[in-house]
Every structure is written in structure tokens, then in C-alpha cells.
Amino acid sequence: MAHHIDPVNLTPIPPLLDSYTYHSKLPDSIDGQVKDGDEGWMMGIDEAGRGRPMVYAAAYCPISFKSTLEEMGFDDSKALSADTRQSLWESFDVNPELCYSSSSLSPQAISAGMLRRIPINLNRQAEDATVGLIKDALDRGINIKECFVDALGPAPQWQARLTAIFPSISFTVCPKADSLFKIVGAASIVAKVTRDRYVHGWVDPEDEDMPKGDIDIDGEEGVGIGRGSGYPSDPKTQAFLKESIDPIFGYKGIVRFSWATVKVLLDKQGVECKWIDDNTQPSTAGWFGADADNGRPKIWRDIGVSGVGEL
């Protein structure tokens, strides 16, 4: 869904309960339908954070705006200071030709996909987000002619797949695209600022009394719990995960349960749960009346399911 106001521009930022897509305002010249003779646009796509949450962003502008874009200072967001990132974020508001979209994937949604019986892995979810951003731009009437994408896995295969899906667009997919192409650098700013605001200003819907805030963008301690950056190499994140685990319920919504780092902690510190319909365990005769044919509870046969995972 799209909001009229980017949620990360609100104070406080609303809890990220569901994934969503936001589109900035387009110039008045865009009337919602791509037509022959429309000015060609260029697009860049990048992501920030493959965890809590993951944000994919697209920046796009008329190709005629490229010379101006080159002078604005966009680069790989990780190579820029917080103040510079904020200034570049604000440049979207004062340059109507420069637009953006962001797809914010909540930790819960990422885990729900990865922990399905037939998993949707993180790369596939990232691919779907990328394709969705491009499709949305075309559906809004933007004549995308060139698209530059930071590599997701093997670049040639991903470039070939995108070309097959969108044959009218010329794609360039490569590593470090955010430092090679200014339009991807612009997308990198959107993705990084959006994710940072969620991480550092996370609102926990399960505990409204918890102090808000975290370490700020510059790394200084805030008033809330020091969660760190959300990456496994961050000592603050490691400490937060170890201190916040509940042996029964695991973690609250800010933590992605499908994350390998979290799986290890849950295996070590969590209470083991045994399901009565687990094929690897002894027959469950006596639990609601067991199915004599395969040892599964009779209740599963009665309601037409084969296991807990289908409920």
C-alpha cells in the first residue's frame, strides 16, 4: 500500500507492523499513462539492511536532469556522514524532477516468507521488491528508459531476468552501483535514511511504556535500549539479542526470527517445543485419539489438515 505522507517523516514514526510501499509526488507533467513521445526517465535501485527491516528504494528522474544530478553529491550512503545523508534526503523535496519510491519489508513479513513450508528466501523477497518498484513506476505513467541496479547475486543473470520482464528498459546491474551511478547513490540515500529512522526510532507496539529511541545516527547513546545497527558484526546488536531473548517466546517484533544469528541463540537459550504431529517423534496415541494409520492425531484427519504448519 502507499501512504500520502512517508511514515518515516512523521513524529513519532508509526510502528512497522506490515510491509508497505511509499511513492513520492510526481511532477504535474506525469498524467498516469506512458505515451509515445514522453520524456525518458532514468531509475536507480538499491537496498539497505537485509534484516530489521529491509528497505528497497528506487530514485528516478528525467534523463535531462542527469547533469544536475551529477553535481548534487549523491554517493554510496555508507560513505557519507549522517548530516550529508540528511541533506541529500531533503534535496528530494526541493527538486520536483527527482522522485523516489521505497518498499519497506517488516521483520515479521520477511520471517513469514522464510519460515513457510516452502520458503521464500531473502533474495527472492528482494527480487520481488525490485520488480515491484519498477512495475509501480511504469503503472504511474513514468517512461523509464534506463535502470541501474546494485547487484543482487550474480549480476548477469539478474540483469537478464529484469530485461525479460521489462523489455522496453535498458538495464545495468553491477556490484557497487551506488558508487558508480549517481541515480543509484540517490536510491541508496533513500534506503539508508528510511531504515536508519526505523531502527533508531523503533516504536514497539507490544510495549508502549518502553522508552523510545536508540543510538542516534552518529552513534551516540539515546534514551532507549541500545540495539545497535541490526547487523551481526555489531557488538551492541549482539548484546541486545542476548539480553532480550525470552526462552519461551523468543523476541518481539523488531527481531527477524528467520535470521541465522537468532536461530542459533534460540537453539541455545530457548525452551525446546515438541509438536504432537511431528513425524520424528513417537506415536501420539492418546492425544485426542491417534490416527492408527500414521500415528498422527485423529483431530488433524477430522479437520482436514496434515500438521500444525497448515493452521
Coordinates of C-alpha atoms in Angstrom, one line a residue:
M1 CA 0.0 0.0 0.0
A2 CA 1.1 3.6 -0.5
H3 CA 0.8 6.4 2.0
H4 CA 0.2 10.1 1.2
I5 CA 3.0 11.0 3.7
D6 CA 6.1 8.9 4.0
P7 CA 5.8 7.4 7.5
V8 CA 9.4 8.0 8.4
N9 CA 8.8 11.7 8.1
L10 CA 6.2 11.5 10.9
T11 CA 7.0 12.1 14.6
P12 CA 6.8 9.6 16.1
I13 CA 7.2 7.1 13.3
P14 CA 4.3 4.6 13.3
P15 CA 5.2 1.0 14.2
L16 CA 6.2 -1.0 11.2
L17 CA 3.7 -3.8 11.6
D18 CA 3.3 -4.6 7.9
S19 CA 5.4 -4.2 4.8
Y20 CA 4.4 -1.2 2.7
T21 CA 5.5 0.9 -0.4
Y22 CA 5.6 4.6 -0.5
H23 CA 5.8 6.8 -3.6
S24 CA 6.8 10.5 -3.6
K25 CA 4.8 13.0 -5.6
L26 CA 5.4 13.2 -9.3
P27 CA 5.8 16.3 -11.4
D28 CA 2.5 17.6 -12.8
S29 CA 3.6 16.6 -16.3
I30 CA 3.1 13.0 -15.5
D31 CA -0.5 12.1 -16.1
G32 CA -0.5 8.4 -15.2
Q33 CA -0.1 6.8 -18.5
V34 CA 3.1 6.2 -20.6
K35 CA 2.7 7.6 -24.1
D36 CA 4.8 7.7 -27.2
G37 CA 6.9 10.8 -27.2
D38 CA 7.0 11.1 -23.3
E39 CA 10.4 12.2 -21.9
G40 CA 12.6 9.3 -21.0
W41 CA 13.5 8.8 -17.3
M42 CA 16.3 7.0 -15.6
M43 CA 16.0 4.9 -12.4
G44 CA 18.4 3.6 -9.8
I45 CA 17.6 0.8 -7.2
D46 CA 19.5 0.0 -4.0
E47 CA 18.7 -1.6 -0.7
A48 CA 19.7 -1.2 3.0
G49 CA 19.6 -3.8 5.7
R50 CA 18.8 -7.4 5.0
G51 CA 17.1 -7.8 8.3
R52 CA 15.1 -5.5 10.5
P53 CA 13.7 -4.1 8.4
M54 CA 14.9 -4.4 4.8
V55 CA 14.3 -1.4 2.6
Y56 CA 14.5 -1.3 -1.1
A57 CA 14.4 2.1 -2.8
A58 CA 14.2 3.5 -6.3
A59 CA 15.2 7.0 -7.2
Y60 CA 14.2 8.3 -10.7
C61 CA 14.4 11.5 -12.7
P62 CA 14.2 12.6 -16.3
I63 CA 17.3 11.8 -18.3
S64 CA 17.6 15.5 -19.0
F65 CA 18.1 16.1 -15.2
K66 CA 21.3 13.9 -15.2
S67 CA 23.8 16.8 -15.4
T68 CA 22.1 18.4 -12.3
L69 CA 22.0 15.1 -10.5
E70 CA 25.8 14.6 -11.1
E71 CA 26.5 17.8 -9.1
M72 CA 24.3 17.1 -6.1
G73 CA 26.7 14.9 -4.2
F74 CA 25.0 11.5 -4.2
D75 CA 27.2 8.5 -3.5
D76 CA 27.2 5.2 -1.6
S77 CA 25.2 6.2 1.5
K78 CA 27.6 4.2 3.7
A79 CA 30.5 6.5 2.6
L80 CA 28.6 9.7 3.7
S81 CA 28.1 11.3 7.1
A82 CA 24.7 11.4 8.7
D83 CA 24.4 15.1 8.1
T84 CA 25.2 14.7 4.4
R85 CA 22.7 11.9 4.1
Q86 CA 20.0 14.1 5.7
S87 CA 20.8 17.0 3.4
L88 CA 20.6 14.8 0.4
W89 CA 17.3 13.3 1.7
E90 CA 15.9 16.8 1.8
S91 CA 17.0 17.5 -1.7
F92 CA 14.2 15.3 -3.0
D93 CA 11.7 17.9 -1.6
V94 CA 13.3 20.8 -3.3
N95 CA 13.8 19.2 -6.7
P96 CA 10.5 18.1 -8.1
E97 CA 12.2 16.3 -11.0
L98 CA 13.9 14.0 -8.6
C99 CA 11.5 11.4 -7.2
Y100 CA 11.6 8.2 -5.2
S101 CA 9.8 5.1 -4.0
S102 CA 10.6 2.9 -1.1
S103 CA 9.5 -0.6 -0.3
S104 CA 9.9 -1.4 3.5
L105 CA 9.7 -5.0 4.4
S106 CA 8.9 -5.6 8.0
P107 CA 10.8 -8.2 10.0
Q108 CA 7.6 -10.1 10.6
A109 CA 6.9 -10.3 6.8
I110 CA 10.4 -11.4 6.0
S111 CA 10.2 -14.2 8.6
A112 CA 6.8 -15.3 7.5
G113 CA 8.1 -15.8 4.0
M114 CA 11.4 -17.5 5.0
L115 CA 9.7 -19.8 7.6
R116 CA 7.0 -21.1 5.3
R117 CA 6.7 -24.8 4.5
I118 CA 8.1 -23.9 1.0
P119 CA 10.3 -20.9 2.0
I120 CA 10.5 -17.6 0.1
N121 CA 14.2 -16.8 0.7
L122 CA 15.5 -13.3 1.3
N123 CA 16.9 -13.0 -2.2
R124 CA 13.6 -13.9 -3.7
Q125 CA 11.8 -11.3 -1.5
A126 CA 14.4 -8.7 -2.5
E127 CA 13.8 -9.6 -6.2
D128 CA 10.1 -9.2 -5.8
A129 CA 10.6 -5.8 -4.1
T130 CA 12.8 -4.7 -7.0
V131 CA 10.4 -5.8 -9.7
G132 CA 7.5 -4.2 -7.8
L133 CA 9.2 -0.8 -7.7
I134 CA 9.8 -0.9 -11.4
K135 CA 6.3 -2.0 -12.2
D136 CA 4.8 0.7 -9.9
A137 CA 6.8 3.4 -11.7
L138 CA 5.6 2.2 -15.1
D139 CA 2.0 2.0 -13.8
R140 CA 2.2 5.6 -12.6
G141 CA 3.0 6.7 -16.1
I142 CA 6.8 7.2 -15.8
N143 CA 8.6 6.4 -19.1
I144 CA 11.6 4.5 -17.6
K145 CA 14.2 4.0 -20.3
E146 CA 17.3 3.3 -18.3
C147 CA 17.5 1.4 -15.0
F148 CA 20.7 0.9 -12.9
V149 CA 20.6 -1.7 -10.1
D150 CA 23.0 -2.7 -7.4
A151 CA 23.8 -6.3 -7.9
L152 CA 21.7 -9.0 -6.2
G153 CA 23.6 -12.2 -6.5
P154 CA 25.2 -13.0 -9.9
A155 CA 24.7 -9.7 -11.9
P156 CA 24.4 -11.1 -15.5
Q157 CA 21.6 -13.5 -14.5
W158 CA 19.7 -10.8 -12.6
Q159 CA 20.1 -8.3 -15.5
A160 CA 18.9 -10.9 -18.0
R161 CA 15.8 -11.7 -15.8
L162 CA 14.9 -8.0 -15.4
T163 CA 15.3 -7.4 -19.2
A164 CA 13.0 -10.3 -19.9
I165 CA 10.4 -8.9 -17.5
F166 CA 10.7 -5.3 -18.8
P167 CA 12.0 -5.5 -22.4
S168 CA 11.5 -1.8 -23.0
I169 CA 14.0 -0.8 -20.4
S170 CA 17.8 -0.8 -20.7
F171 CA 19.2 -2.4 -17.5
T172 CA 22.7 -2.2 -16.0
V173 CA 23.2 -4.5 -13.0
C174 CA 26.5 -4.5 -11.3
P175 CA 28.2 -4.5 -7.8
K176 CA 28.9 -1.1 -6.2
A177 CA 26.4 0.6 -8.5
D178 CA 25.6 3.1 -5.7
S179 CA 29.2 4.5 -6.1
L180 CA 29.3 4.2 -9.9
F181 CA 25.9 5.8 -10.8
K182 CA 24.5 8.9 -9.1
I183 CA 20.9 7.8 -9.5
V184 CA 21.7 4.6 -7.6
G185 CA 23.5 6.7 -5.0
A186 CA 20.3 8.6 -4.6
A187 CA 18.3 5.4 -4.1
S188 CA 21.0 4.4 -1.6
I189 CA 20.3 7.5 0.4
V190 CA 16.5 6.8 0.5
A191 CA 17.0 3.2 1.6
K192 CA 19.6 4.1 4.2
V193 CA 17.8 7.0 5.8
T194 CA 14.4 5.1 5.8
R195 CA 16.0 2.1 7.5
D196 CA 18.0 4.1 10.0
R197 CA 14.9 6.0 11.1
Y198 CA 13.1 2.8 11.8
V199 CA 16.0 1.2 13.6
H200 CA 16.9 4.1 15.8
G201 CA 13.3 5.3 16.4
W202 CA 11.6 1.9 16.6
V203 CA 8.2 2.0 18.3
D204 CA 7.4 -1.3 19.9
P205 CA 3.6 -1.9 19.6
E206 CA 3.9 -4.6 22.2
D207 CA 5.2 -2.3 24.9
E208 CA 4.0 1.3 24.7
D209 CA 5.7 2.1 28.0
M210 CA 9.2 1.3 26.7
P211 CA 11.4 4.4 26.3
K212 CA 11.6 5.5 22.7
G213 CA 14.9 6.0 20.9
D214 CA 18.2 4.2 20.4
I215 CA 21.7 5.1 19.4
D216 CA 21.3 8.0 17.1
I217 CA 22.6 8.2 13.5
D218 CA 26.0 9.4 14.7
G219 CA 26.4 6.6 17.2
E220 CA 25.7 8.5 20.4
E221 CA 23.7 6.9 23.1
G222 CA 20.0 7.8 23.2
V223 CA 17.4 7.3 25.9
G224 CA 16.3 3.9 24.8
I225 CA 17.7 0.4 24.6
G226 CA 21.0 0.2 22.7
R227 CA 20.0 -2.1 19.9
G228 CA 22.9 -1.1 17.6
S229 CA 22.7 -1.2 13.8
G230 CA 21.0 -4.6 13.5
Y231 CA 23.9 -6.3 11.9
P232 CA 25.5 -9.4 13.5
S233 CA 29.0 -7.8 13.5
D234 CA 27.8 -5.0 15.7
P235 CA 28.6 -5.7 19.4
K236 CA 25.7 -3.6 20.5
T237 CA 23.3 -5.7 18.4
Q238 CA 24.9 -8.9 19.8
A239 CA 24.4 -7.7 23.4
F240 CA 20.8 -6.6 22.7
L241 CA 19.9 -10.1 21.2
K242 CA 21.5 -11.9 24.2
E243 CA 19.8 -9.7 26.8
S244 CA 16.4 -9.5 25.2
I245 CA 15.7 -13.2 24.4
D246 CA 12.7 -14.8 26.1
P247 CA 13.2 -18.6 26.4
I248 CA 9.6 -19.3 25.6
F249 CA 8.5 -16.6 23.1
G250 CA 11.9 -15.6 21.7
Y251 CA 11.8 -11.9 20.7
K252 CA 9.4 -9.1 20.0
G253 CA 8.5 -7.9 16.5
I254 CA 11.7 -5.9 15.9
V255 CA 13.8 -9.1 15.5
R256 CA 13.6 -11.4 12.5
F257 CA 13.2 -15.0 13.7
S258 CA 14.4 -16.4 10.3
W259 CA 17.8 -14.7 10.9
A260 CA 20.5 -17.3 11.3
T261 CA 22.1 -15.4 14.2
V262 CA 18.8 -15.5 16.0
K263 CA 18.2 -19.2 15.2
V264 CA 21.5 -20.0 16.9
L265 CA 20.5 -18.1 20.1
L266 CA 17.1 -19.7 20.2
D267 CA 18.6 -23.1 19.9
K268 CA 21.0 -22.4 22.7
Q269 CA 18.8 -20.4 25.1
G270 CA 15.2 -21.2 24.1
V271 CA 13.0 -24.0 25.5
E272 CA 12.5 -26.8 23.1
C273 CA 9.0 -27.2 21.8
K274 CA 7.7 -30.6 20.7
W275 CA 4.7 -30.8 18.4
I276 CA 2.4 -33.8 18.8
D277 CA 2.2 -34.2 15.0
D278 CA 5.9 -34.3 14.4
N279 CA 6.8 -37.4 12.3
T280 CA 10.2 -37.6 14.1
Q281 CA 8.6 -38.2 17.5
P282 CA 7.0 -41.3 18.9
S283 CA 3.3 -42.1 18.1
T284 CA 0.9 -39.7 19.7
A285 CA -1.7 -42.3 20.6
G286 CA -3.9 -41.0 23.3
W287 CA -3.8 -37.3 22.2
F288 CA -7.3 -36.6 21.0
G289 CA -7.4 -40.1 19.6
A290 CA -4.5 -41.0 17.3
D291 CA -4.9 -42.0 13.7
A292 CA -4.0 -45.7 13.6
D293 CA -2.7 -45.4 10.0
N294 CA 0.1 -43.0 10.5
G295 CA 0.3 -42.1 14.2
R296 CA -1.0 -38.5 13.7
P297 CA -3.7 -37.2 16.0
K298 CA -7.2 -38.0 14.8
I299 CA -8.2 -34.3 15.1
W300 CA -5.9 -33.5 12.2
R301 CA -7.8 -36.0 10.0
D302 CA -11.1 -34.7 11.2
I303 CA -10.4 -31.1 10.3
G304 CA -8.6 -32.0 7.0
V305 CA -5.0 -30.9 7.8
S306 CA -1.8 -32.9 7.9
G307 CA 0.1 -30.8 10.5
V308 CA 0.4 -27.7 12.7
G309 CA 2.2 -25.9 9.9
E310 CA -1.1 -25.7 7.9
L311 CA -3.1 -24.0 10.6

